[in-house]
Amino acid sequence: MNIPGIRSVIVLLATALGTQAGAATVVLGGYPDQIQFIDDSTGHVAQKVTMETGLPSNIQLSADRSKIYVMTLTSSGFEVLDAKTHKVVNHFTLNTPTLKYRFLGGVPDPAGRYFYTLGWRIDKLNDRFRFGKQQYIVVDLKEHKVSQAVDVSDEDGSGNRRPSFGISPDGKKFYIFDKQVRVVDTHNMKVTKRIDLAKPDPAWKQDINIGTAISTLGNASEYVSLFMSQDPYIHSKTFGVGRFDLTNATYKFDPIGAAPNSVEGLQVTPDGKDGYTVVENGEYGNQRCEFWHYDLTADIAVGHAEFPCRRRFYFGMSHNGKKLYIYGAGYDVAVYDAKTLKPETDWELGNDITMAGIINLP
């Protein structure tokens, strides 16, 4: 028996179930103390979790994608959430009445015991605050304390730049991707290797992607991002894609072309074939922002499109590589189609978005 009404209902149910099954969750930090879980098919904020230690400044997904690590700015705090239940399973602060820390981000070790970071210790004395030297800092997530701190050498100091970080699968090598790539032995926190590739200079008026490893690739053994290479003779800069083997501290650099004024925030599709960055030229009234699309199998630029600039913003990608996100310094996420680079919609979230970064959960 052919009943069109029932057939239509079945089709609609199948479509809805298929959409639901394919939906993922976008995780963002929100002011003043929120972690937001957003349905990436609708832009609806499905859940908000309050951080006991304050404002999220950095979020990281564990290598096995089972835990979310959150650093908070308010109290130099750390919180760990279960990625499935979204419940906080560990939280603590390092601040005391006479001691504070400031961090530039970091990365957890594969076992989840330690968090490796870069930052400063600030001591409150009787008549002043003493701001210490920049240090490689190891935070013991079980004992809730700093277990090791080693001064960064003057040649390696990052200033206030926000480098990117990586960790080898065995937890023995801590990577800082900055003006050079530094490989640090996690046993003694000493630099064992320096590689003359630099992360692109950050645009000082904007924070385009906070610089976390590309979560869409899901490969704990490899770090993929944009890097700059400089000619030693006339000092011309070339940008391209660097692929680092985190186990062996080896890399491959594939140049793309002459470096524009600012190119940052590489996002890569799950199949590793397509990459997207944000390029900024000019400033104030002459400022122009563009998406650039790259074929990573040939390492060439294949398309670009302009989008409305914000004075400060972040750049991300959906779990399936089909959407691009521009967010931050506001209450919304602008969603673009990755294939056409055209705007799709805006998600109104109800919270101002922090600089903590973005991760995707299945």
CSV table of C-alpha atoms in Angstrom, one decimal:
chain,number,residue,atom,x,y,z
A,1,MET,CA,0.0,0.0,0.0
A,2,ASN,CA,1.3,3.4,-1.0
A,3,ILE,CA,0.6,6.1,1.5
A,4,PRO,CA,2.3,9.4,0.5
A,5,GLY,CA,1.8,11.0,3.9
A,6,ILE,CA,3.6,8.1,5.8
A,7,ARG,CA,6.4,8.0,3.2
A,8,SER,CA,6.9,11.8,3.7
A,9,VAL,CA,7.1,11.3,7.5
A,10,ILE,CA,9.6,8.5,7.1
A,11,VAL,CA,11.8,10.6,4.8
A,12,LEU,CA,11.7,13.5,7.2
A,13,LEU,CA,12.5,11.3,10.2
A,14,ALA,CA,15.4,9.7,8.3
A,15,THR,CA,16.7,13.2,7.3
A,16,ALA,CA,16.5,14.4,10.9
A,17,LEU,CA,18.2,11.3,12.3
A,18,GLY,CA,21.0,11.6,9.7
A,19,THR,CA,21.5,15.3,10.5
A,20,GLN,CA,21.6,14.5,14.3
A,21,ALA,CA,24.0,11.7,13.8
A,22,GLY,CA,26.3,13.9,11.8
A,23,ALA,CA,26.1,16.8,14.1
A,24,ALA,CA,29.1,17.7,16.3
A,25,THR,CA,29.7,20.0,19.2
A,26,VAL,CA,31.8,23.2,19.1
A,27,VAL,CA,33.5,24.2,22.4
A,28,LEU,CA,34.3,27.8,23.1
A,29,GLY,CA,35.2,29.9,26.2
A,30,GLY,CA,32.8,32.7,27.2
A,31,TYR,CA,32.9,35.6,29.6
A,32,PRO,CA,33.0,35.7,32.6
A,33,ASP,CA,33.6,32.1,33.5
A,34,GLN,CA,31.8,29.9,30.9
A,35,ILE,CA,32.7,27.0,28.7
A,36,GLN,CA,30.0,26.8,26.0
A,37,PHE,CA,29.0,23.6,24.1
A,38,ILE,CA,27.3,24.5,20.8
A,39,ASP,CA,25.5,22.3,18.3
A,40,ASP,CA,27.3,23.0,15.1
A,41,SER,CA,24.3,22.2,12.9
A,42,THR,CA,22.1,24.8,14.5
A,43,GLY,CA,24.3,27.2,16.4
A,44,HIS,CA,22.3,26.6,19.5
A,45,VAL,CA,24.1,26.8,22.8
A,46,ALA,CA,23.2,23.4,24.3
A,47,GLN,CA,25.1,23.7,27.5
A,48,LYS,CA,27.1,26.2,29.6
A,49,VAL,CA,29.5,24.9,32.3
A,50,THR,CA,30.8,27.4,34.9
A,51,MET,CA,34.5,27.4,35.7
A,52,GLU,CA,35.2,27.6,39.4
A,53,THR,CA,38.6,29.2,38.8
A,54,GLY,CA,37.4,32.0,36.5
A,55,LEU,CA,37.8,33.2,32.9
A,56,PRO,CA,38.9,30.6,30.3
A,57,SER,CA,42.1,31.6,28.5
A,58,ASN,CA,43.1,28.4,26.8
A,59,ILE,CA,41.3,25.1,26.0
A,60,GLN,CA,42.9,21.9,24.9
A,61,LEU,CA,41.6,18.5,23.9
A,62,SER,CA,43.6,15.5,25.1
A,63,ALA,CA,45.2,13.3,22.5
A,64,ASP,CA,42.7,10.6,23.1
A,65,ARG,CA,39.9,13.2,22.9
A,66,SER,CA,38.5,12.1,26.2
A,67,LYS,CA,39.3,15.2,28.3
A,68,ILE,CA,39.1,19.0,27.9
A,69,TYR,CA,41.8,21.0,29.6
A,70,VAL,CA,41.0,24.6,30.5
A,71,MET,CA,43.5,27.2,31.7
A,72,THR,CA,41.8,30.2,33.5
A,73,LEU,CA,43.2,33.7,33.7
A,74,THR,CA,41.4,35.0,36.8
A,75,SER,CA,43.3,32.8,39.3
A,76,SER,CA,46.0,31.0,37.3
A,77,GLY,CA,43.6,28.0,37.4
A,78,PHE,CA,43.3,24.6,35.7
A,79,GLU,CA,40.2,22.7,35.1
A,80,VAL,CA,39.7,19.3,33.5
A,81,LEU,CA,36.3,18.3,32.0
A,82,ASP,CA,35.2,14.9,30.8
A,83,ALA,CA,34.6,15.3,27.1
A,84,LYS,CA,31.5,13.1,27.0
A,85,THR,CA,29.6,14.2,30.2
A,86,HIS,CA,31.0,17.8,30.2
A,87,LYS,CA,31.5,17.5,34.0
A,88,VAL,CA,34.4,19.0,35.7
A,89,VAL,CA,36.6,16.2,37.2
A,90,ASN,CA,39.5,18.3,38.4
A,91,HIS,CA,40.0,22.0,39.2
A,92,PHE,CA,42.5,24.0,41.2
A,93,THR,CA,44.2,27.4,41.3
A,94,LEU,CA,47.9,28.2,41.6
A,95,ASN,CA,47.4,31.7,43.0
A,96,THR,CA,48.0,32.5,46.6
A,97,PRO,CA,47.8,35.9,48.4
A,98,THR,CA,51.5,36.4,47.7
A,99,LEU,CA,52.0,34.5,44.4
A,100,LYS,CA,50.5,34.6,41.0
A,101,TYR,CA,51.4,33.2,37.5
A,102,ARG,CA,50.7,34.4,34.0
A,103,PHE,CA,50.8,31.8,31.2
A,104,LEU,CA,51.0,32.0,27.4
A,105,GLY,CA,49.1,28.7,26.8
A,106,GLY,CA,50.5,25.2,26.8
A,107,VAL,CA,49.8,21.5,26.3
A,108,PRO,CA,49.0,18.5,28.5
A,109,ASP,CA,51.2,15.4,28.4
A,110,PRO,CA,49.6,12.3,26.9
A,111,ALA,CA,49.2,10.6,30.3
A,112,GLY,CA,47.2,13.6,31.6
A,113,ARG,CA,49.5,14.0,34.7
A,114,TYR,CA,51.4,17.1,33.7
A,115,PHE,CA,50.7,20.4,31.8
A,116,TYR,CA,53.6,22.0,30.1
A,117,THR,CA,53.5,25.8,29.6
A,118,LEU,CA,55.4,29.0,29.2
A,119,GLY,CA,54.9,31.9,31.6
A,120,TRP,CA,56.0,34.1,34.5
A,121,ARG,CA,55.9,33.9,38.3
A,122,ILE,CA,54.8,37.1,40.1
A,123,ASP,CA,55.7,37.5,43.8
A,124,LYS,CA,54.1,40.1,46.0
A,125,LEU,CA,56.7,41.6,48.3
A,126,ASN,CA,56.2,44.1,51.1
A,127,ASP,CA,56.7,47.1,48.9
A,128,ARG,CA,56.3,45.9,45.3
A,129,PHE,CA,55.5,43.0,42.9
A,130,ARG,CA,58.5,41.1,41.5
A,131,PHE,CA,57.9,40.0,38.0
A,132,GLY,CA,60.2,37.0,37.3
A,133,LYS,CA,61.9,35.9,34.1
A,134,GLN,CA,60.0,33.9,31.5
A,135,GLN,CA,60.1,30.2,32.4
A,136,TYR,CA,59.3,26.8,31.1
A,137,ILE,CA,56.8,25.6,33.7
A,138,VAL,CA,55.5,22.1,34.5
A,139,VAL,CA,52.2,21.9,36.4
A,140,ASP,CA,51.4,18.7,38.2
A,141,LEU,CA,47.7,18.2,37.6
A,142,LYS,CA,47.4,15.5,40.3
A,143,GLU,CA,49.3,17.3,43.1
A,144,HIS,CA,47.9,20.8,42.1
A,145,LYS,CA,51.3,22.5,42.1
A,146,VAL,CA,54.2,23.7,39.9
A,147,SER,CA,56.6,20.8,39.9
A,148,GLN,CA,59.3,22.4,37.8
A,149,ALA,CA,60.3,25.8,36.5
A,150,VAL,CA,63.3,26.6,34.4
A,151,ASP,CA,64.3,30.1,33.2
A,152,VAL,CA,64.1,30.7,29.4
A,153,SER,CA,67.4,31.9,28.0
A,154,ASP,CA,67.6,35.5,26.7
A,155,GLU,CA,67.9,34.2,23.1
A,156,ASP,CA,64.7,32.2,23.3
A,157,GLY,CA,62.5,34.7,25.2
A,158,SER,CA,59.0,35.1,23.6
A,159,GLY,CA,58.0,38.3,25.2
A,160,ASN,CA,54.2,38.6,25.1
A,161,ARG,CA,53.9,36.6,21.8
A,162,ARG,CA,51.6,33.7,22.0
A,163,PRO,CA,53.5,30.7,20.6
A,164,SER,CA,51.9,27.4,19.7
A,165,PHE,CA,52.8,24.2,21.6
A,166,GLY,CA,53.1,20.5,20.9
A,167,ILE,CA,54.0,17.3,22.8
A,168,SER,CA,55.5,14.1,21.6
A,169,PRO,CA,53.3,11.0,22.0
A,170,ASP,CA,55.7,9.6,24.6
A,171,GLY,CA,55.7,12.9,26.5
A,172,LYS,CA,59.5,13.3,26.3
A,173,LYS,CA,59.6,16.3,24.0
A,174,PHE,CA,57.8,19.6,24.5
A,175,TYR,CA,57.7,21.8,21.4
A,176,ILE,CA,57.4,25.6,21.3
A,177,PHE,CA,56.6,27.0,17.8
A,178,ASP,CA,57.7,30.7,18.0
A,179,LYS,CA,60.4,32.8,16.4
A,180,GLN,CA,62.2,29.5,16.1
A,181,VAL,CA,60.9,26.0,16.8
A,182,ARG,CA,62.4,24.8,20.1
A,183,VAL,CA,62.4,21.2,21.3
A,184,VAL,CA,62.6,20.9,25.0
A,185,ASP,CA,63.5,17.8,27.0
A,186,THR,CA,60.6,17.3,29.5
A,187,HIS,CA,63.0,15.6,32.0
A,188,ASN,CA,65.1,18.7,32.7
A,189,MET,CA,63.2,21.4,30.6
A,190,LYS,CA,66.4,22.2,28.6
A,191,VAL,CA,66.3,23.1,24.9
A,192,THR,CA,67.9,20.2,22.9
A,193,LYS,CA,67.2,21.5,19.4
A,194,ARG,CA,66.4,24.7,17.6
A,195,ILE,CA,64.9,24.8,14.1
A,196,ASP,CA,65.0,27.9,11.9
A,197,LEU,CA,61.4,28.1,11.0
A,198,ALA,CA,59.2,30.8,12.5
A,199,LYS,CA,55.5,31.1,13.1
A,200,PRO,CA,54.1,34.1,11.2
A,201,ASP,CA,54.3,37.4,13.1
A,202,PRO,CA,51.0,37.9,14.9
A,203,ALA,CA,48.9,40.9,13.9
A,204,TRP,CA,49.2,43.1,17.0
A,205,LYS,CA,45.6,44.5,16.6
A,206,GLN,CA,44.1,41.0,16.2
A,207,ASP,CA,44.4,37.5,17.6
A,208,ILE,CA,43.8,35.4,14.5
A,209,ASN,CA,43.6,31.9,15.9
A,210,ILE,CA,45.2,31.4,19.3
A,211,GLY,CA,47.7,29.0,17.8
A,212,THR,CA,46.6,25.6,19.0
A,213,ALA,CA,47.4,22.4,17.1
A,214,ILE,CA,44.9,21.6,14.4
A,215,SER,CA,42.4,19.4,16.1
A,216,THR,CA,40.6,18.3,12.9
A,217,LEU,CA,43.5,16.2,11.9
A,218,GLY,CA,43.3,14.1,15.0
A,219,ASN,CA,46.9,12.9,14.7
A,220,ALA,CA,48.9,13.1,18.0
A,221,SER,CA,52.2,12.4,16.2
A,222,GLU,CA,52.1,15.3,13.8
A,223,TYR,CA,51.8,19.0,14.1
A,224,VAL,CA,50.8,20.9,11.0
A,225,SER,CA,50.7,24.7,10.7
A,226,LEU,CA,51.9,27.8,8.8
A,227,PHE,CA,55.6,28.8,9.1
A,228,MET,CA,57.9,31.4,7.7
A,229,SER,CA,61.3,30.8,6.2
A,230,GLN,CA,63.7,33.7,5.7
A,231,ASP,CA,66.4,34.0,3.0
A,232,PRO,CA,69.7,34.5,4.8
A,233,TYR,CA,71.0,36.9,2.2
A,234,ILE,CA,68.3,39.4,1.3
A,235,HIS,CA,66.0,38.4,4.1
A,236,SER,CA,62.9,37.9,2.0
A,237,LYS,CA,60.2,35.8,3.7
A,238,THR,CA,58.4,32.8,2.3
A,239,PHE,CA,55.4,31.2,3.9
A,240,GLY,CA,54.4,27.6,3.6
A,241,VAL,CA,53.2,24.5,5.4
A,242,GLY,CA,55.4,22.8,8.0
A,243,ARG,CA,54.7,19.2,9.0
A,244,PHE,CA,56.4,18.2,12.2
A,245,ASP,CA,57.0,14.6,13.3
A,246,LEU,CA,56.6,15.1,17.0
A,247,THR,CA,58.2,11.7,17.8
A,248,ASN,CA,61.5,12.2,15.9
A,249,ALA,CA,61.6,16.1,16.0
A,250,THR,CA,61.9,16.1,12.2
A,251,TYR,CA,59.9,18.2,9.8
A,252,LYS,CA,59.1,18.9,6.2
A,253,PHE,CA,58.5,22.5,5.0
A,254,ASP,CA,56.6,23.0,1.7
A,255,PRO,CA,56.8,26.7,0.6
A,256,ILE,CA,53.7,28.3,-1.0
A,257,GLY,CA,54.8,31.8,-1.9
A,258,ALA,CA,56.1,35.2,-0.8
A,259,ALA,CA,54.7,36.1,2.6
A,260,PRO,CA,51.9,38.7,2.7
A,261,ASN,CA,51.6,41.3,5.4
A,262,SER,CA,49.8,38.9,7.7
A,263,VAL,CA,48.8,35.3,7.2
A,264,GLU,CA,47.7,33.2,10.1
A,265,GLY,CA,45.5,30.5,11.5
A,266,LEU,CA,45.9,27.5,9.3
A,267,GLN,CA,42.9,25.1,9.4
A,268,VAL,CA,43.0,21.8,7.6
A,269,THR,CA,40.2,19.5,6.5
A,270,PRO,CA,40.0,16.0,8.1
A,271,ASP,CA,41.4,14.4,4.9
A,272,GLY,CA,44.4,16.7,4.9
A,273,LYS,CA,43.8,17.8,1.3
A,274,ASP,CA,42.6,21.4,1.8
A,275,GLY,CA,43.8,24.2,4.1
A,276,TYR,CA,42.5,27.6,4.9
A,277,THR,CA,44.1,30.7,6.4
A,278,VAL,CA,43.2,34.3,7.1
A,279,VAL,CA,45.2,37.1,5.4
A,280,GLU,CA,45.0,40.7,6.6
A,281,ASN,CA,46.3,43.7,4.7
A,282,GLY,CA,46.1,47.4,5.7
A,283,GLU,CA,44.7,48.8,8.8
A,284,TYR,CA,41.8,50.9,10.1
A,285,GLY,CA,39.8,52.3,7.1
A,286,ASN,CA,42.0,50.4,4.6
A,287,GLN,CA,41.9,47.1,6.4
A,288,ARG,CA,41.0,44.1,4.3
A,289,CYS,CA,40.6,40.5,5.5
A,290,GLU,CA,40.4,37.5,3.2
A,291,PHE,CA,40.1,33.7,3.4
A,292,TRP,CA,42.8,31.9,1.4
A,293,HIS,CA,42.2,28.4,0.3
A,294,TYR,CA,45.1,26.0,-0.4
A,295,ASP,CA,45.4,22.7,-2.1
A,296,LEU,CA,47.7,20.9,0.4
A,297,THR,CA,48.4,18.0,-2.0
A,298,ALA,CA,50.2,20.4,-4.4
A,299,ASP,CA,50.9,23.2,-1.8
A,300,ILE,CA,49.4,26.0,-4.0
A,301,ALA,CA,46.8,28.7,-3.3
A,302,VAL,CA,43.6,27.9,-5.3
A,303,GLY,CA,41.2,30.6,-4.2
A,304,HIS,CA,40.5,33.6,-1.9
A,305,ALA,CA,37.5,35.7,-0.8
A,306,GLU,CA,37.1,38.9,1.2
A,307,PHE,CA,35.1,38.9,4.4
A,308,PRO,CA,34.2,41.8,6.9
A,309,CYS,CA,37.1,42.4,9.3
A,310,ARG,CA,36.8,42.7,13.0
A,311,ARG,CA,39.3,44.6,15.1
A,312,ARG,CA,40.1,41.4,17.0
A,313,PHE,CA,38.9,37.9,16.0
A,314,TYR,CA,39.7,34.2,15.9
A,315,PHE,CA,39.5,31.7,13.1
A,316,GLY,CA,38.3,28.1,13.3
A,317,MET,CA,36.8,25.2,11.3
A,318,SER,CA,34.0,22.7,11.8
A,319,HIS,CA,34.8,19.0,12.6
A,320,ASN,CA,34.0,17.9,9.0
A,321,GLY,CA,35.9,20.8,7.3
A,322,LYS,CA,32.7,22.2,5.6
A,323,LYS,CA,32.4,25.4,7.7
A,324,LEU,CA,34.7,28.2,8.6
A,325,TYR,CA,34.2,30.2,11.8
A,326,ILE,CA,35.1,33.9,12.5
A,327,TYR,CA,34.4,34.6,16.2
A,328,GLY,CA,35.6,36.5,19.3
A,329,ALA,CA,35.4,40.1,20.6
A,330,GLY,CA,31.6,39.8,20.3
A,331,TYR,CA,28.6,37.6,21.0
A,332,ASP,CA,28.3,35.9,17.7
A,333,VAL,CA,30.1,33.4,15.4
A,334,ALA,CA,30.0,34.2,11.7
A,335,VAL,CA,29.7,30.9,9.7
A,336,TYR,CA,31.1,30.6,6.2
A,337,ASP,CA,30.9,27.8,3.6
A,338,ALA,CA,34.4,26.4,3.2
A,339,LYS,CA,33.8,25.4,-0.4
A,340,THR,CA,32.4,28.7,-1.7
A,341,LEU,CA,33.9,31.0,1.0
A,342,LYS,CA,30.5,32.7,1.2
A,343,PRO,CA,28.7,33.6,4.5
A,344,GLU,CA,26.0,31.2,5.7
A,345,THR,CA,24.7,32.5,9.0
A,346,ASP,CA,25.5,34.1,12.3
A,347,TRP,CA,25.2,32.2,15.6
A,348,GLU,CA,24.1,34.5,18.5
A,349,LEU,CA,25.6,32.9,21.6
A,350,GLY,CA,24.7,35.3,24.4
A,351,ASN,CA,28.2,35.5,25.9
A,352,ASP,CA,31.2,37.5,24.8
A,353,ILE,CA,33.8,35.0,23.5
A,354,THR,CA,37.2,34.7,25.1
A,355,MET,CA,40.6,34.1,23.5
A,356,ALA,CA,40.6,30.5,24.7
A,357,GLY,CA,40.5,28.9,21.2
A,358,ILE,CA,38.1,26.4,19.7
A,359,ILE,CA,37.8,22.6,19.7
A,360,ASN,CA,35.3,20.2,18.1
A,361,LEU,CA,33.8,17.2,19.7
A,362,PRO,CA,32.0,14.4,17.9
